[in-house]
Coordinates of C-alpha atoms and ligand atoms in Angstrom, one line a residue:
M675 CA 2.5 31.1 20.8
S676 CA 1.3 27.8 19.6
G677 CA 2.8 24.4 19.5
T678 CA 3.7 22.0 16.1
P679 CA 1.7 20.2 15.1
E680 CA 3.9 16.9 16.5
D681 CA 2.9 18.8 20.6
L682 CA -0.7 19.4 19.6
A683 CA -2.3 15.5 18.2
G684 CA -1.7 12.8 20.3
A685 CA -0.5 10.5 18.1
V686 CA 1.9 11.2 15.0
L687 CA 2.7 9.8 11.6
T688 CA 6.2 10.2 9.8
I689 CA 6.5 9.1 6.7
D690 CA 10.0 7.9 5.9
L691 CA 10.1 9.1 2.2
V692 CA 14.0 8.3 1.8
A693 CA 13.2 4.6 3.2
L694 CA 10.3 4.6 0.8
Q695 CA 13.1 5.4 -2.2
D696 CA 15.8 2.6 -0.7
N697 CA 12.7 0.0 -1.0
W698 CA 12.2 1.3 -4.7
R699 CA 15.3 0.5 -5.8
L700 CA 15.8 -3.0 -4.2
L701 CA 13.1 -4.0 -5.6
K702 CA 14.5 -2.5 -8.5
D703 CA 17.1 -4.3 -8.4
R704 CA 15.5 -8.1 -7.5
A705 CA 13.2 -7.3 -10.7
G706 CA 16.6 -7.3 -13.2
A707 CA 16.4 -6.7 -16.8
A708 CA 12.9 -5.1 -16.2
E709 CA 11.5 -1.8 -15.7
C710 CA 10.5 -1.1 -11.8
G711 CA 7.0 1.2 -11.5
A712 CA 5.5 1.8 -8.8
A713 CA 1.4 1.0 -7.7
V714 CA 0.4 4.0 -5.6
K715 CA -3.7 3.6 -5.7
G716 CA -5.2 4.1 -2.5
N717 CA -3.4 7.4 -1.6
A718 CA -0.2 5.6 -2.0
Y719 CA -1.4 3.1 0.5
G720 CA -3.1 5.7 2.6
L721 CA 0.1 7.5 3.0
G722 CA 0.1 10.2 0.8
I723 CA 0.4 10.1 -2.5
A724 CA 1.7 13.6 -3.8
P725 CA 5.0 13.0 -1.0
V726 CA 5.2 9.1 -2.5
S727 CA 5.1 9.9 -6.1
K728 CA 7.4 12.7 -6.7
A729 CA 9.5 10.9 -4.3
L730 CA 9.6 7.8 -5.9
W731 CA 9.9 9.7 -9.6
E732 CA 12.9 11.5 -8.1
A733 CA 14.1 7.7 -7.4
G734 CA 13.7 7.3 -11.7
C735 CA 10.1 5.8 -10.7
R736 CA 8.1 6.7 -14.1
S737 CA 5.2 4.3 -14.1
F738 CA 2.8 4.8 -12.1
F739 CA -0.2 2.4 -11.6
V740 CA -3.3 3.9 -9.8
A741 CA -6.5 2.4 -9.5
R742 CA -9.3 5.3 -10.1
P743 CA -9.8 7.8 -12.7
K744 CA -10.0 10.3 -10.1
E745 CA -6.4 9.5 -8.9
G746 CA -5.1 9.6 -12.0
E747 CA -6.0 12.6 -12.2
E748 CA -4.5 14.1 -9.3
L749 CA -1.5 12.3 -10.1
R750 CA -1.5 14.1 -13.7
S751 CA -1.1 17.2 -11.9
L752 CA 1.7 16.3 -9.7
L753 CA 4.3 14.2 -12.4
P754 CA 3.0 15.7 -16.0
E755 CA 5.1 13.6 -17.4
A756 CA 4.6 10.2 -16.0
T757 CA 3.0 6.8 -17.5
I758 CA -0.3 6.7 -16.0
Y759 CA -1.8 3.5 -15.9
V760 CA -5.3 3.4 -14.2
L761 CA -6.0 -0.4 -13.0
D762 CA -10.0 -0.2 -12.5
G763 CA -10.1 0.1 -16.3
L764 CA -12.1 2.7 -18.6
F765 CA -14.7 4.3 -16.4
A766 CA -17.9 4.1 -18.9
G767 CA -18.5 7.5 -21.1
Q768 CA -15.4 8.3 -19.8
A769 CA -12.8 8.1 -22.1
E770 CA -12.2 12.2 -22.8
F771 CA -11.6 12.0 -19.3
Y772 CA -8.5 9.9 -19.3
A773 CA -7.2 11.6 -22.5
K774 CA -7.0 14.9 -21.6
L775 CA -4.9 13.5 -18.9
N776 CA -2.8 12.1 -20.7
L777 CA -4.1 8.1 -18.6
C778 CA -3.4 4.2 -20.0
P779 CA -6.9 2.8 -19.4
A780 CA -5.3 -1.0 -18.1
L781 CA -8.6 -1.5 -21.1
I782 CA -10.5 -5.3 -18.9
S783 CA -13.2 -6.3 -21.4
I784 CA -14.2 -6.1 -25.3
E785 CA -16.5 -3.1 -24.6
E786 CA -13.9 -1.2 -23.3
A787 CA -11.5 -1.8 -25.5
R788 CA -14.3 -0.9 -28.3
E789 CA -15.1 2.4 -26.5
W790 CA -11.6 3.1 -26.0
A791 CA -10.6 2.2 -29.6
G792 CA -13.8 4.6 -31.0
F793 CA -12.9 7.7 -28.6
G794 CA -10.0 7.5 -30.8
R795 CA -11.1 7.7 -34.1
I796 CA -13.6 10.6 -32.2
Y797 CA -9.8 12.2 -31.2
G798 CA -8.1 11.7 -33.8
R799 CA -5.0 9.3 -33.2
K800 CA -4.6 6.2 -31.4
L801 CA -5.1 6.5 -27.9
P802 CA -2.6 4.6 -25.5
C803 CA -3.5 1.8 -22.9
A804 CA -3.0 -1.6 -21.2
I805 CA -4.2 -4.7 -22.1
H806 CA -5.5 -6.6 -18.4
V807 CA -6.1 -10.2 -19.7
D808 CA -7.1 -12.9 -16.3
T809 CA -5.4 -15.5 -16.0
G810 CA -6.8 -17.3 -13.1
I811 CA -7.6 -14.7 -10.4
N812 CA -11.0 -13.4 -11.5
R813 CA -10.9 -10.2 -10.6
L814 CA -10.7 -8.2 -13.4
G815 CA -9.9 -8.6 -16.9
L816 CA -10.2 -10.3 -20.1
S817 CA -10.3 -13.8 -20.2
G818 CA -8.3 -16.1 -22.8
T819 CA -11.7 -16.7 -25.6
E820 CA -12.2 -12.5 -25.2
F821 CA -8.7 -12.1 -25.5
D822 CA -9.0 -14.3 -28.3
A823 CA -12.2 -12.2 -30.0
L824 CA -11.0 -9.0 -29.5
L825 CA -7.8 -10.2 -31.5
A826 CA -10.0 -11.0 -34.2
D827 CA -11.3 -7.6 -34.3
D828 CA -9.2 -6.4 -36.4
F829 CA -11.6 -3.0 -36.3
T830 CA -10.7 -2.2 -32.8
M831 CA -7.3 -3.5 -32.6
E832 CA -6.2 -1.0 -35.8
G833 CA -7.5 1.6 -33.4
L834 CA -5.8 1.1 -30.3
N835 CA -1.8 2.0 -29.3
V836 CA -1.2 -1.5 -27.1
C837 CA 1.4 -0.3 -24.8
L838 CA 1.0 -3.2 -21.8
L839 CA 0.2 -6.5 -22.1
M840 CA -0.9 -7.9 -18.3
S841 CA -2.3 -9.8 -15.5
H842 CA -2.0 -10.2 -12.1
L843 CA -1.3 -13.0 -9.6
A844 CA -3.8 -14.5 -6.9
C845 CA -1.3 -15.8 -4.7
A846 CA 2.5 -14.3 -5.4
D847 CA 2.6 -13.6 -1.3
D848 CA 2.9 -18.5 -1.4
P849 CA 5.5 -19.0 -3.6
P850 CA 4.6 -23.2 -3.7
H851 CA 0.8 -22.0 -5.1
P852 CA 0.4 -24.5 -7.8
L853 CA -1.8 -21.2 -9.1
N854 CA 1.6 -19.2 -9.6
S855 CA 3.0 -21.3 -12.6
R856 CA 0.0 -21.8 -14.1
Q857 CA -0.5 -18.8 -14.1
R858 CA 2.8 -17.9 -15.0
D859 CA 2.3 -20.2 -18.0
A860 CA -0.8 -18.9 -19.3
F861 CA 0.4 -15.3 -19.3
A862 CA 3.1 -16.9 -21.5
A863 CA 0.4 -18.0 -23.8
V864 CA -1.2 -14.7 -24.0
R865 CA 2.0 -12.7 -24.4
A866 CA 2.7 -15.4 -28.3
R867 CA -1.3 -14.4 -29.4
L868 CA 0.2 -10.2 -29.1
P869 CA 4.2 -10.4 -29.8
G870 CA 6.3 -7.1 -29.1
V871 CA 4.2 -5.3 -26.2
P872 CA 5.8 -5.3 -23.2
A873 CA 4.5 -7.0 -20.4
S874 CA 3.8 -7.3 -17.2
L875 CA 2.3 -9.2 -14.1
A876 CA 4.3 -9.2 -10.5
N877 CA 2.9 -7.0 -7.6
S878 CA 5.4 -7.4 -4.8
S879 CA 5.7 -10.7 -4.1
G880 CA 5.7 -11.9 -8.0
I881 CA 9.1 -9.8 -8.2
F882 CA 10.6 -12.4 -5.8
L883 CA 9.2 -15.2 -7.6
G884 CA 12.3 -15.3 -9.9
D885 CA 13.0 -15.0 -13.1
G886 CA 9.7 -16.5 -15.1
F887 CA 8.0 -13.1 -13.3
T888 CA 9.0 -10.5 -14.3
H889 CA 8.9 -9.7 -18.1
D890 CA 9.2 -6.4 -18.9
L891 CA 7.9 -3.4 -16.5
V892 CA 7.2 -4.7 -12.1
R893 CA 3.8 -3.0 -10.1
P894 CA 5.1 -3.1 -6.6
G895 CA 2.9 -1.7 -4.1
I896 CA 3.0 -2.5 -0.8
A897 CA 6.9 -3.5 -0.6
L898 CA 7.4 0.1 -1.4
Y899 CA 5.8 0.7 1.9
G900 CA 7.8 -1.6 3.8
G901 CA 5.5 -4.8 3.9
N902 CA 6.9 -7.9 3.8
P903 CA 6.7 -9.5 0.4
L904 CA 8.1 -12.8 1.5
P905 CA 5.8 -13.7 4.4
G906 CA 7.5 -16.5 7.0
S907 CA 11.5 -15.3 5.6
P908 CA 12.9 -11.5 7.6
N909 CA 11.6 -8.6 5.3
P910 CA 14.0 -7.6 3.1
M911 CA 12.3 -3.8 3.1
R912 CA 12.9 -0.9 5.2
A913 CA 9.5 0.4 7.7
V914 CA 8.4 3.3 6.5
A915 CA 5.2 4.6 8.2
H916 CA 6.5 5.3 11.5
L917 CA 2.5 5.8 14.3
E918 CA 4.0 7.1 17.3
G919 CA 1.8 7.6 20.9
T920 CA 2.5 10.7 23.4
V921 CA 1.6 9.4 25.8
M922 CA -1.4 11.4 27.7
Q923 CA -1.2 9.5 31.5
V924 CA 0.5 7.2 33.5
R925 CA -0.8 5.2 36.7
N926 CA -0.8 2.9 39.2
V927 CA -2.7 0.0 39.0
K928 CA -3.5 -2.1 42.2
V929 CA -4.0 -5.8 42.1
G930 CA -7.0 -6.8 41.5
E931 CA -8.2 -3.0 38.9
T932 CA -9.0 -3.2 35.4
V933 CA -8.2 -1.2 32.8
G934 CA -10.1 0.1 29.9
Y935 CA -13.9 -0.6 28.6
S936 CA -15.4 -3.7 29.2
A937 CA -12.7 -4.5 32.1
T938 CA -11.2 -7.1 29.7
W939 CA -7.8 -6.3 31.2
E940 CA -7.2 -7.0 35.2
A941 CA -3.9 -6.2 36.9
K942 CA -2.5 -9.2 39.0
R943 CA 0.8 -7.5 40.0
P944 CA 0.7 -4.1 41.1
S945 CA 1.3 -2.2 37.7
R946 CA 2.1 1.1 35.6
V947 CA 0.3 1.7 32.7
A948 CA 0.5 4.2 30.3
V949 CA -2.4 5.6 28.4
L950 CA -1.1 6.9 24.5
G951 CA -3.1 9.0 22.5
A952 CA -3.9 7.3 20.3
G953 CA -7.4 4.9 19.5
Y954 CA -9.2 3.9 16.4
K955 CA -10.2 7.2 15.2
D956 CA -6.5 8.2 14.7
G957 CA -6.0 3.7 12.6
V958 CA -5.3 1.7 15.7
P959 CA -7.7 -1.1 14.7
R960 CA -9.8 -2.0 17.7
A961 CA -9.1 -5.8 16.9
L962 CA -5.6 -4.7 18.6
S963 CA -7.3 -4.9 21.5
S964 CA -5.6 -8.4 23.9
K965 CA -8.2 -10.8 24.3
Q966 CA -5.8 -12.5 26.8
T967 CA -4.0 -10.7 29.6
D968 CA -1.2 -9.2 27.9
G969 CA -1.2 -8.7 24.2
P970 CA -0.6 -10.6 21.8
A971 CA -0.6 -6.8 20.4
Q972 CA 2.5 -4.3 21.7
V973 CA 4.1 -1.3 21.5
F974 CA 7.8 -0.6 21.4
I975 CA 8.5 2.1 24.4
N976 CA 11.8 3.4 25.6
G977 CA 13.7 1.1 23.8
K978 CA 11.0 -2.3 25.0
R979 CA 8.7 -4.0 23.9
C980 CA 4.9 -3.6 26.4
P981 CA 2.0 -5.5 25.8
V982 CA -0.9 -3.3 25.2
I983 CA -3.8 -3.8 27.7
G984 CA -7.7 -3.5 27.5
R985 CA -9.9 -2.3 24.5
I986 CA -7.9 0.6 22.0
S987 CA -10.6 2.7 22.2
M988 CA -11.8 6.2 19.8
D989 CA -9.0 8.4 21.2
M990 CA -6.7 6.4 23.6
M991 CA -5.0 2.7 24.2
A992 CA -3.2 1.3 26.7
A993 CA 0.0 -0.5 27.2
D994 CA 0.8 -2.7 30.7
I995 CA 4.9 -0.7 31.3
T996 CA 5.5 -1.7 35.0
D997 CA 8.6 -3.5 33.5
L998 CA 10.1 -0.9 32.3
M999 CA 12.6 1.5 34.5
P1000 CA 9.9 3.6 37.2
H1001 CA 10.3 8.0 36.1
S1002 CA 11.4 6.7 32.7
V1003 CA 7.9 6.6 31.0
V1004 CA 6.6 10.5 31.6
R1005 CA 4.1 12.8 30.7
G1006 CA 4.8 13.7 26.7
T1007 CA 7.0 10.1 26.2
R1008 CA 6.5 8.8 22.2
A1009 CA 5.3 4.9 21.6
E1010 CA 6.2 3.5 18.9
I1011 CA 3.1 1.5 17.1
L1012 CA 4.3 0.9 14.2
G1013 CA 7.6 1.4 12.3
S1014 CA 10.9 -0.5 12.4
N1015 CA 10.8 -1.9 16.1
I1016 CA 6.9 -2.6 15.8
L1017 CA 6.3 -4.0 11.6
I1018 CA 3.0 -3.5 10.4
D1019 CA 2.8 -7.1 9.5
E1020 CA 3.1 -8.5 12.7
A1021 CA 0.7 -5.1 13.6
A1022 CA -1.3 -6.2 11.0
A1023 CA -1.8 -10.0 12.3
W1024 CA -2.6 -8.9 15.5
A1025 CA -5.5 -7.8 14.4
G1026 CA -6.4 -10.5 12.3
T1027 CA -6.1 -8.5 8.9
I1028 CA -2.7 -7.2 6.1
S1029 CA -0.9 -4.6 5.9
Y1030 CA -2.1 -3.2 3.0
E1031 CA -5.8 -2.6 5.4
L1032 CA -3.7 -1.7 8.1
L1033 CA -2.1 0.9 6.1
T1034 CA -4.9 1.9 4.4
R1035 CA -7.3 2.5 6.9
L1036 CA -4.8 4.9 9.1
G1037 CA -7.3 8.1 10.0
S1038 CA -5.6 11.4 9.5
R1039 CA -5.7 13.2 12.8
Y1040 CA -2.2 12.6 14.1
A1041 CA 0.2 14.9 13.2
R1042 CA 1.7 13.7 8.9
L1043 CA 5.3 14.2 8.8
Y1044 CA 6.9 13.4 6.2
T1045 CA 10.9 12.7 6.6
G1046 CA 14.3 12.4 4.9
L1047 CA 13.6 14.8 1.4
E1048 CA 13.3 18.5 0.6
S1049 CA 10.9 20.7 1.3
D1050 CA 9.6 21.0 -2.7
A1051 CA 9.1 16.5 -2.2
Q1052 CA 6.5 17.2 0.9
A1053 CA 2.3 17.3 0.5
Ligands
PLP1346 C1 -2.6 -3.4 -5.9 C2 -1.8 -3.6 -7.0 C3 -0.4 -4.6 -7.0 C4 0.4 -3.6 -6.5 O1 0.0 -4.8 -5.3 P1 1.0 -5.5 -4.2 O2 0.8 -6.1 -3.9 O3 0.2 -3.9 -3.0 O4 2.8 -5.0 -4.4 C5 -0.3 -4.3 -9.1 N1 -1.1 -4.5 -9.4 C6 -2.6 -5.3 -9.3 C7 -3.4 -5.6 -10.7 C8 -2.4 -4.4 -7.9 O5 -4.8 -4.3 -8.1

């Protein structure tokens, strides 16, 4: 008899789909009258586009944002009736692919608008799209002048079914930043040039900037997955991703002995060390390795935080469990690496990165469990 995937993988990633739905409802509530969509690009920030998007659909979400047309194709097969926006715009020569799958490109240039309108004329109908105007992040989108030029191009505009006018905030996670109000005002000017079209500006943090930012549709991503949309304040979101490493061995380490590659950690007292089956192959950043004697990174074992010690290796990491009750940690005990106690923003900060990168880089070797919904929403 072979064991379950959890028994056989050193690490277990559990994704709580009810927490995900709760997070969507909280954001929808915060967005007031605006519709609440969901950014599910990057395989739903690494958590699995199939179970995540089905759970969000079940909660009532109808508008989804992916980055690439290929992601749109996968999402379309999961949600035949959803509105799907492709944030990276219209890929050259690929209009038919979008049209057949009923994907709405978020057009980022006049060139893309002309291609989409032109294809629509061949296809026999005005195809739905968003127009993405840049208001200050200088990433994707038409500049204000290009937007004016597009509006002046009657032939192109007549060929488009513009469903959404959107822009993206650069500093929403820093509420006092002056760029927030500058972008809000620039977006108001853009909207005034194309009245009657639904508008969308806010990502997760943008929803918390207040009324002037939520418009008709909000596009949260990270907050759905448990990231804190309010850096520096308590996180209102529930943890969705729970990563646990299984203890493979507990060892006693004498004063003066070291743990792990390059001998970066040295025991200053007789110590007990738990070796966990999770390493950088499993998405635990090597940058989480302690640079000082203990931590700053921690794992949560048997109700207590324990410092991560030594280097994170490919398949394992170590924690100092000297302060836990002797024999309370044994082979097979699970330690929380990410979850309700070790929050993704906290762990990301220890590793010098952000929750987005931490989630999207979670590996694929651990057992992946989805909890909280009936099996039809599962992968
Ligand atoms: C990724 C993305 C979002 C979601 O951002 P979060 O910060 O994860 O909420 C919204 N809009 C655009 C254009 C994006 O690229």
